[in-house]
mmCIF file of C-alpha atoms in Angstrom:
data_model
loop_
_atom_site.group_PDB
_atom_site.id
_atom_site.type_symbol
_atom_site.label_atom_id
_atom_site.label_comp_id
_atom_site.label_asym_id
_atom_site.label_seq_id
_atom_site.Cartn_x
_atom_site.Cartn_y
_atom_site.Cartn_z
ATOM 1 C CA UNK J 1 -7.962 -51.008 47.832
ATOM 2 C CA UNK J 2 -6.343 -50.597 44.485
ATOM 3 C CA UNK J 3 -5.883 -53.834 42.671
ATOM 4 C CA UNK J 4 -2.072 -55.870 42.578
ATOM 5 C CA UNK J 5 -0.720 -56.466 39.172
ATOM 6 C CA UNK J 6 0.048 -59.415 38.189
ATOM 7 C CA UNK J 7 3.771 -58.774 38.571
ATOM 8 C CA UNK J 8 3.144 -58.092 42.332
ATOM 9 C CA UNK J 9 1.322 -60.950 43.148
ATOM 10 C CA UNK J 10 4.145 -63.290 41.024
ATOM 11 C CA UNK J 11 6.747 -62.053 43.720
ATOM 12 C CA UNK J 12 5.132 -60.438 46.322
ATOM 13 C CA UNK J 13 6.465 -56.968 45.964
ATOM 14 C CA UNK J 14 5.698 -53.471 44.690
ATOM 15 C CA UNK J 15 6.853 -52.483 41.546
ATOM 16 C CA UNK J 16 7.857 -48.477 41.953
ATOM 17 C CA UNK J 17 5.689 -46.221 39.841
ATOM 18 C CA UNK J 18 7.874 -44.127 37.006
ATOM 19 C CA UNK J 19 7.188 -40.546 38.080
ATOM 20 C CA UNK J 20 9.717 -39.433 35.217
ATOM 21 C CA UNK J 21 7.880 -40.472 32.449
ATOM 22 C CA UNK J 22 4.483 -38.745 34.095
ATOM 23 C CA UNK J 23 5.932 -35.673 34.057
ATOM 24 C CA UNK J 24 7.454 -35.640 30.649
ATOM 25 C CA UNK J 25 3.948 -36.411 29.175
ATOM 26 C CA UNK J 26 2.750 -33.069 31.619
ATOM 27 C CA UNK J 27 5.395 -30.813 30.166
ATOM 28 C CA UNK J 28 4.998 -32.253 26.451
ATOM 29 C CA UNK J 29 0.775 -31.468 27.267
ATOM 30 C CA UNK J 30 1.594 -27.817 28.388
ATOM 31 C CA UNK J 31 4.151 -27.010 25.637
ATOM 32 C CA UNK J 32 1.821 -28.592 23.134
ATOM 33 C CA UNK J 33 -0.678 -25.820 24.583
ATOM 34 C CA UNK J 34 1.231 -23.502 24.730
ATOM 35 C CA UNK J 35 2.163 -23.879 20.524
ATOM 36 C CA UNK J 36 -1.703 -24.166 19.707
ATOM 37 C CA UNK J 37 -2.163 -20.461 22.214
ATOM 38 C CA UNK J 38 0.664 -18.740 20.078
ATOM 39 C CA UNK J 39 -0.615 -20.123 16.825
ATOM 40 C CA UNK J 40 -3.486 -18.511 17.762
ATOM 41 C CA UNK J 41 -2.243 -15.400 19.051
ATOM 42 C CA UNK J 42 -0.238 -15.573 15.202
ATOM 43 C CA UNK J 43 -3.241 -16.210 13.292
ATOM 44 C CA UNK J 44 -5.136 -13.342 14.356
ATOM 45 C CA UNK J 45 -2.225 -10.752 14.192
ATOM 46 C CA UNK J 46 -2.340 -11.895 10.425
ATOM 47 C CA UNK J 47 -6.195 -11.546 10.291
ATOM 48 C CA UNK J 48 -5.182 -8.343 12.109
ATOM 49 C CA UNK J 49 -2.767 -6.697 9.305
ATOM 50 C CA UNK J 50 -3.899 -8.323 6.251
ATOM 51 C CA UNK J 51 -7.572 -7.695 6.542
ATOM 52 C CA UNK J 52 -8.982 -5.596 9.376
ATOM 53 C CA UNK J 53 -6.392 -3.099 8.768
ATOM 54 C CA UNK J 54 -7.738 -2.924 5.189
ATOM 55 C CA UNK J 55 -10.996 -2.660 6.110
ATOM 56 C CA UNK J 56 -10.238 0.431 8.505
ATOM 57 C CA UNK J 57 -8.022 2.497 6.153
ATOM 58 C CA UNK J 58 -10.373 1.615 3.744
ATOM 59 C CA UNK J 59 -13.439 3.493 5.751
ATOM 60 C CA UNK J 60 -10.870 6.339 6.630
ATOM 61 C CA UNK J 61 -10.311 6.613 3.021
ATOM 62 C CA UNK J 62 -13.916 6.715 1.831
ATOM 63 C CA UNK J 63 -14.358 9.701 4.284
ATOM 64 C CA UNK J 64 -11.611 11.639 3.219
ATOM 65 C CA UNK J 65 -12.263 11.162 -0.491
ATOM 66 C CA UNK J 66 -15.859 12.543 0.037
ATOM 67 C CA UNK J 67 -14.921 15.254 1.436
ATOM 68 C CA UNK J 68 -12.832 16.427 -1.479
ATOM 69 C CA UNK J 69 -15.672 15.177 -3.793
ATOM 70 C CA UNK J 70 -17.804 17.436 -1.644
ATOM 71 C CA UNK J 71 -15.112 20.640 -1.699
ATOM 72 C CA UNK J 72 -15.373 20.162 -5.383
ATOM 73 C CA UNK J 73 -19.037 20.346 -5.894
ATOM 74 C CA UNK J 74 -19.054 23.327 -4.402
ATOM 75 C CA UNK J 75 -16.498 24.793 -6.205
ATOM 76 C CA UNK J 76 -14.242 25.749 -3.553
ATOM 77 C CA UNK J 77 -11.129 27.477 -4.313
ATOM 78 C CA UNK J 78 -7.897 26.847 -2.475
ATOM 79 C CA UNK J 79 -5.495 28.906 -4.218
ATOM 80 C CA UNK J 80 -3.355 27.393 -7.502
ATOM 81 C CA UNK J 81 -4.544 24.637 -9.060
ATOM 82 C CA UNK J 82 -7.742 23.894 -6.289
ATOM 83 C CA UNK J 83 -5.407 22.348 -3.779
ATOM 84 C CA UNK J 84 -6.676 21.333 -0.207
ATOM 85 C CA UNK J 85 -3.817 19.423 1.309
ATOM 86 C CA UNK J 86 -6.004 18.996 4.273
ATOM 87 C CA UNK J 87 -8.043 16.268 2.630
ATOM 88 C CA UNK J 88 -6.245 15.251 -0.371
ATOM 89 C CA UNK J 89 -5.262 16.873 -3.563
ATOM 90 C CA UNK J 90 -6.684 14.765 -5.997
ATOM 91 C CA UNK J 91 -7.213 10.741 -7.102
ATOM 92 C CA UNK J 92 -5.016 8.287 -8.840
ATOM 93 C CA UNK J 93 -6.571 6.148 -11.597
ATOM 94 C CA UNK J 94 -4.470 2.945 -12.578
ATOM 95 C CA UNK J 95 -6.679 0.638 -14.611
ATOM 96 C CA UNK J 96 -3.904 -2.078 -14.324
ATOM 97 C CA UNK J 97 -3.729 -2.677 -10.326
ATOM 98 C CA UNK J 98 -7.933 -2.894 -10.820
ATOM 99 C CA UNK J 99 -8.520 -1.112 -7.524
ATOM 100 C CA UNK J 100 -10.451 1.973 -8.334
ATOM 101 C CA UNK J 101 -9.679 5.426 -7.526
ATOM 102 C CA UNK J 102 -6.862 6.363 -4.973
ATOM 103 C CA UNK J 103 -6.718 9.668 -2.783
ATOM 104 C CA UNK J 104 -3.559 11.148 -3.240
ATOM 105 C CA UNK J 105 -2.515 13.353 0.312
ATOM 106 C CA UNK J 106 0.506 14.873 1.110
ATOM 107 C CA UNK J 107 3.358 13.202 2.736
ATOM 108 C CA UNK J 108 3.991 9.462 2.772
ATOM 109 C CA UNK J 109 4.736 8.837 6.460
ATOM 110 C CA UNK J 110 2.946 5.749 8.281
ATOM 111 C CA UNK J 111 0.162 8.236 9.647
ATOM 112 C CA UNK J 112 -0.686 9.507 6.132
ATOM 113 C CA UNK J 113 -0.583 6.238 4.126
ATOM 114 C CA UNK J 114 -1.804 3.871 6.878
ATOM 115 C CA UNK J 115 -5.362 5.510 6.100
ATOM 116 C CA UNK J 116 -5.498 3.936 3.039
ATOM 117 C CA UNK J 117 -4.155 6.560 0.704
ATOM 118 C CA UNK J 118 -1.162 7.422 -1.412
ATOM 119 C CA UNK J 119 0.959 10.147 -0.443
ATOM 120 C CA UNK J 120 3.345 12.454 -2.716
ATOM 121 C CA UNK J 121 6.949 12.784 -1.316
ATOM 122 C CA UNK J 122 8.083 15.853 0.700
ATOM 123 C CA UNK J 123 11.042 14.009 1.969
ATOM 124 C CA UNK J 124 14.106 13.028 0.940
ATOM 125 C CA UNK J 125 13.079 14.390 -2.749
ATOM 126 C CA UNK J 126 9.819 16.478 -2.994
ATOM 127 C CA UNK J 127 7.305 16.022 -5.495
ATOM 128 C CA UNK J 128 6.513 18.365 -8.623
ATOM 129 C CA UNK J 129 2.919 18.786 -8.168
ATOM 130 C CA UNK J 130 1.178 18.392 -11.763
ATOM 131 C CA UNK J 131 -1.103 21.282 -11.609
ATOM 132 C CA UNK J 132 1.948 23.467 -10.582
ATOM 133 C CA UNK J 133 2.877 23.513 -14.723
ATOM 134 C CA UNK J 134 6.489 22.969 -13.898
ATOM 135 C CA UNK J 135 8.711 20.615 -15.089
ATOM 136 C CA UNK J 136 9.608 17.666 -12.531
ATOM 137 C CA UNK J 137 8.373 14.283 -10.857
ATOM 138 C CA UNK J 138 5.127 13.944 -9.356
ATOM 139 C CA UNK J 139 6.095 10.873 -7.104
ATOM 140 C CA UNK J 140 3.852 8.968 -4.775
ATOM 141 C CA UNK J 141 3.861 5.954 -2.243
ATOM 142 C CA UNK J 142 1.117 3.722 -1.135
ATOM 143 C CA UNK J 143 1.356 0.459 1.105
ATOM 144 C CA UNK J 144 1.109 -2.667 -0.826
ATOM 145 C CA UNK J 145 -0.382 -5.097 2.117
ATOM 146 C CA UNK J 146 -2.369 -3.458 4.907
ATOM 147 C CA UNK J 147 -3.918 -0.892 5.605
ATOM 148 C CA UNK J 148 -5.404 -0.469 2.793
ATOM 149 C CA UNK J 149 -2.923 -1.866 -0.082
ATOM 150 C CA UNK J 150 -3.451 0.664 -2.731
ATOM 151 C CA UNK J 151 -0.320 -0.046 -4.378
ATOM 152 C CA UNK J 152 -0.802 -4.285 -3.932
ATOM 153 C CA UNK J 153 -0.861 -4.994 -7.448
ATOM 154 C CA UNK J 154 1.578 -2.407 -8.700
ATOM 155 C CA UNK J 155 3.700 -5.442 -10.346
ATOM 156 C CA UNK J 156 0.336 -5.832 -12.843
ATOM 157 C CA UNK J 157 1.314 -2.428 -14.154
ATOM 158 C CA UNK J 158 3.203 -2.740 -18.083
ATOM 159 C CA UNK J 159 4.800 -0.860 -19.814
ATOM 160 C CA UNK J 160 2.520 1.409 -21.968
ATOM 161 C CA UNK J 161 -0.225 1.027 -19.323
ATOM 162 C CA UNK J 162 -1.943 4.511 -18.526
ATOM 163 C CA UNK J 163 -2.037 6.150 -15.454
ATOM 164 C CA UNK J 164 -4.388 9.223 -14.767
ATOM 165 C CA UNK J 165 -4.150 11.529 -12.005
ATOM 166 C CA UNK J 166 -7.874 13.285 -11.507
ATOM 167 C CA UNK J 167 -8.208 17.148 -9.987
ATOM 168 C CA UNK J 168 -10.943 19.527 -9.578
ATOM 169 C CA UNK J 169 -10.463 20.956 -13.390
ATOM 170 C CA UNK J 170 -7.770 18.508 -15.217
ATOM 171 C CA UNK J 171 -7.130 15.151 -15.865
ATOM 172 C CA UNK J 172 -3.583 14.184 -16.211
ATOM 173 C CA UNK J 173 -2.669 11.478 -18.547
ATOM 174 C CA UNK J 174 0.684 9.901 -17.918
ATOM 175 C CA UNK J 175 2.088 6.493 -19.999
ATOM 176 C CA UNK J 176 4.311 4.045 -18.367
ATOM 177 C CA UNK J 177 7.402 3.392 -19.810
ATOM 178 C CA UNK J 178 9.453 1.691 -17.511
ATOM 179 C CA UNK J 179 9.408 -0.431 -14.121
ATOM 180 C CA UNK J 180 12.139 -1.415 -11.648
ATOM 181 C CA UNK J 181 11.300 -4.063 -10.084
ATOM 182 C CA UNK J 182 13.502 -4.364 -6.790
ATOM 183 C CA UNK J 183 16.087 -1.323 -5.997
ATOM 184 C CA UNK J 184 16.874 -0.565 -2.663
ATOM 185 C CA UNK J 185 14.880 1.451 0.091
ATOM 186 C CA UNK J 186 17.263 4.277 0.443
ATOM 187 C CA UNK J 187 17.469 4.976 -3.527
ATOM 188 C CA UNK J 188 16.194 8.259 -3.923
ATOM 189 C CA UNK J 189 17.764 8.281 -7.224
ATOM 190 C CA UNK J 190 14.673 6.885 -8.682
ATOM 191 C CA UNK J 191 12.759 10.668 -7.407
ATOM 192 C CA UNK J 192 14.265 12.700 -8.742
ATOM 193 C CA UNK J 193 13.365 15.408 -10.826
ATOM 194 C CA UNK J 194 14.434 14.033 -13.947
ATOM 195 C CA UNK J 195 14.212 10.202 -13.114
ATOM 196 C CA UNK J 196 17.553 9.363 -14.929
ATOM 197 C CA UNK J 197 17.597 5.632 -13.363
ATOM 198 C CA UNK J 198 14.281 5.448 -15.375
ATOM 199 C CA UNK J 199 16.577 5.792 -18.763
ATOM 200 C CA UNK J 200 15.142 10.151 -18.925
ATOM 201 C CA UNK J 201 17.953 12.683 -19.322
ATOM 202 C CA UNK J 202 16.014 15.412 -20.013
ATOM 203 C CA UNK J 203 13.245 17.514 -17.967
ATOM 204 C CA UNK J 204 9.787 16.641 -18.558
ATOM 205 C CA UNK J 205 6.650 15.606 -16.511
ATOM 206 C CA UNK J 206 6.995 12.528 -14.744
ATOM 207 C CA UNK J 207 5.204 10.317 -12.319
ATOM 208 C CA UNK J 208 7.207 7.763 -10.258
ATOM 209 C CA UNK J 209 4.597 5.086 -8.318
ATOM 210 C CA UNK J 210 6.624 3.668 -5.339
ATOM 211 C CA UNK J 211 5.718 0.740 -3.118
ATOM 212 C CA UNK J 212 7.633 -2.108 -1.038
ATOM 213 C CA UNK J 213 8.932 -5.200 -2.186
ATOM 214 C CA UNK J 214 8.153 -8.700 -2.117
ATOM 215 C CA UNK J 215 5.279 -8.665 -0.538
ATOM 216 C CA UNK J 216 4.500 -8.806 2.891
ATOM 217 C CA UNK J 217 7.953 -7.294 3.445
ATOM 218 C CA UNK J 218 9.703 -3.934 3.296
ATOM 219 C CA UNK J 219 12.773 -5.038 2.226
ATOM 220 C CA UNK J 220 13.095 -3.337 -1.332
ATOM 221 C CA UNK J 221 11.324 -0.723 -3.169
ATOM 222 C CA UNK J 222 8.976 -1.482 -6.444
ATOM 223 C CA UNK J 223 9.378 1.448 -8.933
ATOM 224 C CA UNK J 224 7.007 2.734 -11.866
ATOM 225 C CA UNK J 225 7.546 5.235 -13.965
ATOM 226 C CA UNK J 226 5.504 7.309 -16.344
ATOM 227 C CA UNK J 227 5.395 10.328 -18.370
ATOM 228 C CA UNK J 228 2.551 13.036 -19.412
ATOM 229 C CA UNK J 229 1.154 12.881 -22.413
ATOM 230 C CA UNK J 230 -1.878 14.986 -22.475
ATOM 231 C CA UNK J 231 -3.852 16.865 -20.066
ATOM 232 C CA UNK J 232 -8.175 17.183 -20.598
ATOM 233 C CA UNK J 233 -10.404 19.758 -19.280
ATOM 234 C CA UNK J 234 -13.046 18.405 -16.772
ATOM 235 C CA UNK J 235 -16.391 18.875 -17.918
ATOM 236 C CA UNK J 236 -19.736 19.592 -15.894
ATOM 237 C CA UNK J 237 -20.265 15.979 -16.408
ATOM 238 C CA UNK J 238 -16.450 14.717 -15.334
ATOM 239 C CA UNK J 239 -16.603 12.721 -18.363
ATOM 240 C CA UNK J 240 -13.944 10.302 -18.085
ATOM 241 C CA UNK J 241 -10.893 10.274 -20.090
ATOM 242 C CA UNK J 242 -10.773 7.234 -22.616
ATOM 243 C CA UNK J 243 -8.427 5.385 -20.811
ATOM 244 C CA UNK J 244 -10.557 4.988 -17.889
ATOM 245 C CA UNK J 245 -13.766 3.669 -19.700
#
């Protein structure tokens, strides 16, 4: 028999039980579980994008770029310039975003760059390829968190920084000298063949290095912009240009 209080035995009768307040503290418990469950479910989809996303494109990368390492070795041609636009046409050296070399594919859709890559435009504004000899922009885009995040430290790049695009028999030697950082997403201005938001008025040979802005976000678009300065040979030894030692 459950023990009287001490309220019951004063006066004899039951005091009623307060159901309400039971049942508060039961739906408190469950939505309390239920915030921990999504924080969970939140922390992982973070985990998810900002580093096993990485570490996949990264892989898919590695693959791709040895293939074209391999191509090269064997010294196969693929019409002007030793294109293979099947496995990338070359990599992207920028000593200032410290993250090694960068295959450069075609395209920049989600399926291209999400494998870790950088892509030169084909759409809205197509890209002047370098070893094509013309005049023009050679301009690229790369993610800058996930999959990947070639382009994450883009806002390290300065102003007189070098940026060297490697092939099968040049090296391309471009100087920065200028950087926008926030414009909007649907400013293809900044592609164009001569880059005129850049400050250029006249034709030359350009790179543009696009990525999106803040971080974390696709709001904006981060712009860089350099120019050619030289081109070097590539010896049997692919001796490095200075600006990579």
């Amino acid at each position: 028999m459950a023990a009287t209080t001490e309220q019951e035995q004063h006066t004899g009768t039951s005091v009623p039980r307060r159901r309400g307040t039971g049942r508060i503290a039961m739906a408190v418990s469950v939505f309390g579980e239920l915030l921990i469950t999504a924080g969970l479910v939140l922390g992982l989809f973070v985990v998810y994008s900002l580093w096993w996303t990485n570490v996949v494109a990264d892989r898919a990368a590695h693959k791709e770029a040895d293939k074209v390492r391999d191509s090269w070795m064997q010294d196969r041609d693929t019409g002007p310039g030793a294109l293979d636009t099947r496995n990338g046409i070359g990599f992207l050296h920028v000593p200032a975003m410290r993250n090694g070399e960068v295959l450069v594919e075609k395209g920049t859709s989600s399926k291209i760059l999400n494998d870790g890559v950088a892509g030169y435009y084909t759409d809205p504004v197509k890209a002047t390829l370098p070893t094509s000899g013309k005049t023009g922009n050679f301009s690229l885009a790369a993610h800058r968190d996930g999959h990947g995040a070639k382009f994450h430290n883009i806002d390290k790049i300065k102003k007189g920084d070098p940026i060297v695009f490697e092939t099968k028999d040049e090296w391309f030697v471009y100087k920065v000298y200028a950087v926008l950082p926030e414009t909007s997403k649907y400013n293809v201005k900044v592609l164009g063949r001569i880059p005129e938001e850049s400050g250029r008025k006249k034709a030359g040979h350009y790179i543009t290095l696009t990525t999106c802005t803040p971080v974390y976000t696709s709001r904006y678009r981060y712009v860089v912009w350099g120019e050619l300065v030289r081109t070097e040979k590539v010896d049997s030894e692919r001796t490095l240009p200075k600006e990579l030692r």
